[in-house]
Amino acid sequence: MQSLEQKTFIEHDKMVESSTGLKIYLFGSPSFFINGQPIADTSSNKVEALLAYLVCHPYPHLRDALASLLFNAQSRRQANSNLRVLLSRLRRVCEDSVLITRQTVRLNPAYEVWLDTAVFQQTIAQQPEAAIELYKGDFLETVQVQDANRFVEWAALEREEHRLLALETLLQLIKKYEAAGELERAIYFAQQILAIEPHHEGWHRWLIQLHLQNGQRTEAEAQLAACQQIIQETFEQEPSPKTQSLLS
């Protein structure tokens, strides 16, 4: 569900080039830019995880709550101790874009923010093709954190929500362009949906059919070969006769 806080991000789309701007990409491999410059190497997935969480929830957070989110420590004291170390690392790479007090941590409201996931959510209904271009991979796809069950659960829910929305939108675009006879566009979006979900044999079959409709037998054969390899590696079986018969 889109939060009230996310509604402000789209308004800042043209302001991230200002002297106090954050530009954040959370799809695929996350990247963070402060005032147009990438943040220094964090060397810590938990720094990226914490910054991503603060950007998605740009209001004050109690330190105890963040400690519980990011550390499965047996005691509150240990969790808070771990958080202090993490916040020290965060402060070094984020300068004053994150405000840290003895009680709370929050994104600095003086910074104008552009966030790919928020723009994706806000534009997908009216500008689906532009929104889909933002989807460079699953939410925080490359961020793996240890001993942070609550954060992992939150990230998994966000990942599934965005993935389902992307898949639903791509299905609509493929159908739209196939019906209009614009097969190159339909093929383009079919390739994108398989990049997200490569194990779906039915979508491989659809792409093969689109290539054939477009007079691209060589590409259809290559797609069938790719389908056979993925199905064999994943399920240790051959694609269904329905798929293999497309080129017979």
XYZ file of C-alpha atoms in Angstrom:
248
model
C 0.000 0.000 0.000
C 1.284 3.492 -0.835
C 1.927 5.494 2.314
C 0.948 9.133 2.808
C 4.619 10.000 3.013
C 5.287 8.573 -0.448
C 2.862 11.076 -1.992
C 5.413 13.850 -1.492
C 8.154 12.195 -3.527
C 6.594 12.762 -6.927
C 6.381 16.475 -6.201
C 10.151 16.551 -5.793
C 10.896 14.865 -9.119
C 12.300 18.071 -10.605
C 13.990 19.308 -7.446
C 16.618 16.628 -6.870
C 19.245 18.683 -8.702
C 19.069 21.311 -5.953
C 21.811 21.771 -3.387
C 19.960 19.572 -0.890
C 18.574 16.635 -2.824
C 18.436 12.879 -2.433
C 17.937 10.554 -5.380
C 17.366 6.956 -4.353
C 17.030 3.797 -6.436
C 15.760 0.741 -4.538
C 14.839 -1.518 -7.464
C 17.531 -4.063 -8.256
C 20.899 -3.064 -6.834
C 20.190 0.006 -4.687
C 22.053 3.257 -5.189
C 21.939 6.469 -3.212
C 22.873 9.970 -4.366
C 23.251 12.999 -2.124
C 23.355 16.347 -3.891
C 24.097 14.542 -7.146
C 26.992 12.511 -5.749
C 26.904 8.791 -4.903
C 27.344 8.067 -1.232
C 30.659 6.606 -0.180
C 31.063 2.841 -0.121
C 29.155 1.690 2.946
C 30.780 -1.760 3.145
C 27.661 -2.778 5.050
C 24.357 -4.140 3.794
C 22.757 -2.980 7.025
C 23.710 0.629 6.322
C 21.940 0.345 2.968
C 19.032 -1.448 4.620
C 18.626 1.230 7.281
C 18.875 4.088 4.776
C 16.326 2.405 2.502
C 13.914 1.994 5.423
C 14.308 5.626 6.482
C 13.692 6.843 2.936
C 10.547 4.713 2.617
C 9.321 5.963 6.009
C 10.482 9.614 6.225
C 9.399 10.422 9.756
C 11.083 10.114 13.185
C 11.758 6.569 14.405
C 12.561 5.623 17.962
C 16.008 4.129 18.244
C 14.587 1.155 20.142
C 12.257 0.413 17.237
C 15.084 0.521 14.705
C 17.240 -1.670 16.917
C 14.449 -4.244 17.044
C 13.988 -4.001 13.277
C 17.625 -4.571 12.366
C 19.004 -6.823 15.090
C 17.805 -10.132 16.525
C 19.778 -9.485 19.679
C 18.817 -11.374 22.824
C 18.691 -8.179 24.890
C 17.631 -4.596 24.231
C 21.011 -3.406 25.450
C 22.843 -5.495 22.869
C 20.499 -4.407 20.072
C 20.921 -0.744 20.972
C 24.681 -1.176 21.139
C 24.675 -2.683 17.656
C 22.502 0.178 16.417
C 24.925 2.789 17.776
C 27.697 1.295 15.683
C 25.435 1.192 12.641
C 24.335 4.808 13.092
C 27.965 5.891 13.347
C 28.610 4.296 9.940
C 25.436 5.837 8.542
C 26.420 9.314 9.722
C 29.799 9.029 8.000
C 28.313 8.256 4.580
C 25.107 10.303 4.730
C 26.380 13.563 6.192
C 23.376 15.575 7.415
C 20.784 13.902 5.191
C 19.862 11.759 8.196
C 19.164 13.381 11.567
C 20.246 11.331 14.577
C 19.399 12.236 18.175
C 19.605 10.273 21.398
C 15.989 9.187 21.006
C 15.158 9.231 17.298
C 16.466 8.818 13.769
C 14.857 10.290 10.667
C 15.473 11.447 7.139
C 16.300 15.147 7.126
C 13.070 16.897 5.967
C 15.153 19.734 4.498
C 16.288 17.325 1.785
C 14.120 16.973 -1.299
C 13.728 13.335 -2.266
C 13.221 11.424 -5.494
C 12.549 7.723 -4.855
C 12.108 5.263 -7.711
C 9.674 2.987 -5.883
C 7.413 5.896 -4.928
C 7.399 7.318 -8.458
C 6.700 3.810 -9.774
C 3.655 3.464 -7.526
C 2.345 6.928 -8.330
C 2.718 6.823 -12.122
C 1.942 3.178 -12.947
C -1.774 3.762 -13.563
C -1.489 6.760 -15.888
C 1.987 6.246 -17.356
C 2.572 2.490 -17.211
C 5.380 2.347 -19.759
C 7.395 5.083 -18.059
C 6.811 3.472 -14.664
C 7.908 0.031 -15.878
C 11.210 1.488 -17.043
C 11.967 2.233 -13.388
C 11.643 -1.440 -12.456
C 15.277 -2.551 -12.749
C 14.853 -5.624 -10.572
C 13.175 -6.673 -7.363
C 13.024 -4.304 -4.402
C 16.439 -4.297 -2.659
C 17.312 -7.345 -4.745
C 21.001 -7.402 -3.855
C 20.712 -6.437 -0.172
C 21.127 -9.442 2.098
C 21.066 -8.771 5.826
C 21.745 -11.200 8.637
C 20.038 -11.420 12.022
C 17.303 -8.924 11.081
C 14.103 -10.930 10.812
C 11.728 -7.977 11.068
C 13.532 -6.051 8.349
C 13.603 -9.111 6.103
C 9.854 -9.551 6.562
C 9.191 -5.909 5.706
C 11.426 -6.017 2.623
C 9.778 -9.250 1.437
C 6.317 -7.667 1.598
C 7.525 -4.595 -0.306
C 9.253 -6.808 -2.872
C 6.134 -8.874 -3.500
C 3.866 -5.837 -3.791
C 6.068 -4.138 -6.374
C 6.726 -7.349 -8.291
C 3.025 -8.185 -8.610
C 2.226 -4.668 -9.779
C 4.994 -4.821 -12.388
C 3.837 -8.224 -13.648
C 0.196 -7.152 -13.870
C 1.159 -4.013 -15.772
C 3.398 -5.870 -18.194
C 0.653 -8.391 -18.939
C -1.684 -5.528 -19.792
C 0.906 -3.906 -22.061
C 1.645 -7.140 -23.917
C -2.063 -7.753 -24.519
C -2.590 -4.146 -25.597
C 0.181 -4.138 -28.184
C -0.547 -7.622 -29.469
C -4.184 -6.669 -30.037
C -3.075 -3.493 -31.833
C -0.714 -5.460 -34.072
C 2.313 -3.619 -32.658
C 4.279 -6.817 -32.226
C 7.697 -5.267 -31.623
C 6.322 -3.463 -28.560
C 4.535 -6.597 -27.401
C 7.795 -8.553 -27.759
C 9.709 -5.903 -25.826
C 7.376 -6.126 -22.842
C 7.203 -9.932 -23.058
C 10.974 -9.995 -22.725
C 10.699 -7.747 -19.685
C 8.147 -9.947 -17.965
C 10.399 -12.974 -18.466
C 13.314 -11.044 -17.013
C 11.262 -10.751 -13.819
C 9.805 -14.270 -13.874
C 11.954 -16.489 -16.125
C 10.413 -19.781 -14.955
C 6.920 -19.162 -16.321
C 6.637 -21.534 -19.280
C 3.376 -19.990 -20.472
C 5.046 -16.607 -20.895
C 7.923 -18.188 -22.808
C 5.324 -19.757 -25.065
C 3.631 -16.390 -25.538
C 6.909 -14.751 -26.542
C 7.664 -17.545 -29.016
C 4.242 -17.021 -30.579
C 4.812 -13.260 -30.807
C 8.097 -13.829 -32.629
C 6.373 -16.187 -35.058
C 3.561 -13.708 -35.669
C 6.215 -11.098 -36.386
C 8.001 -13.334 -38.908
C 10.984 -13.901 -36.600
C 11.477 -17.651 -36.690
C 15.147 -17.466 -35.731
C 14.266 -15.462 -32.608
C 11.441 -17.896 -31.839
C 13.854 -20.818 -32.036
C 16.296 -19.040 -29.740
C 13.505 -18.349 -27.248
C 12.433 -21.991 -27.298
C 16.028 -23.032 -26.589
C 16.192 -20.577 -23.692
C 12.906 -21.935 -22.357
C 14.153 -25.521 -22.573
C 17.319 -24.671 -20.681
C 15.526 -22.811 -17.889
C 12.822 -25.461 -17.450
C 15.393 -28.244 -17.445
C 17.669 -26.500 -14.939
C 14.801 -25.488 -12.656
C 12.409 -28.424 -12.802
C 14.629 -31.180 -14.303
C 12.149 -31.804 -17.077
C 11.437 -30.739 -20.633
C 8.907 -28.037 -21.555
C 5.409 -29.302 -22.276
C 4.542 -30.717 -25.694
C 2.351 -27.642 -26.210
C 5.430 -25.442 -26.030
C 7.726 -27.673 -28.060
C 5.150 -28.105 -30.833
C 5.094 -24.390 -31.608
C 8.003 -24.752 -34.017
C 7.250 -28.197 -35.400
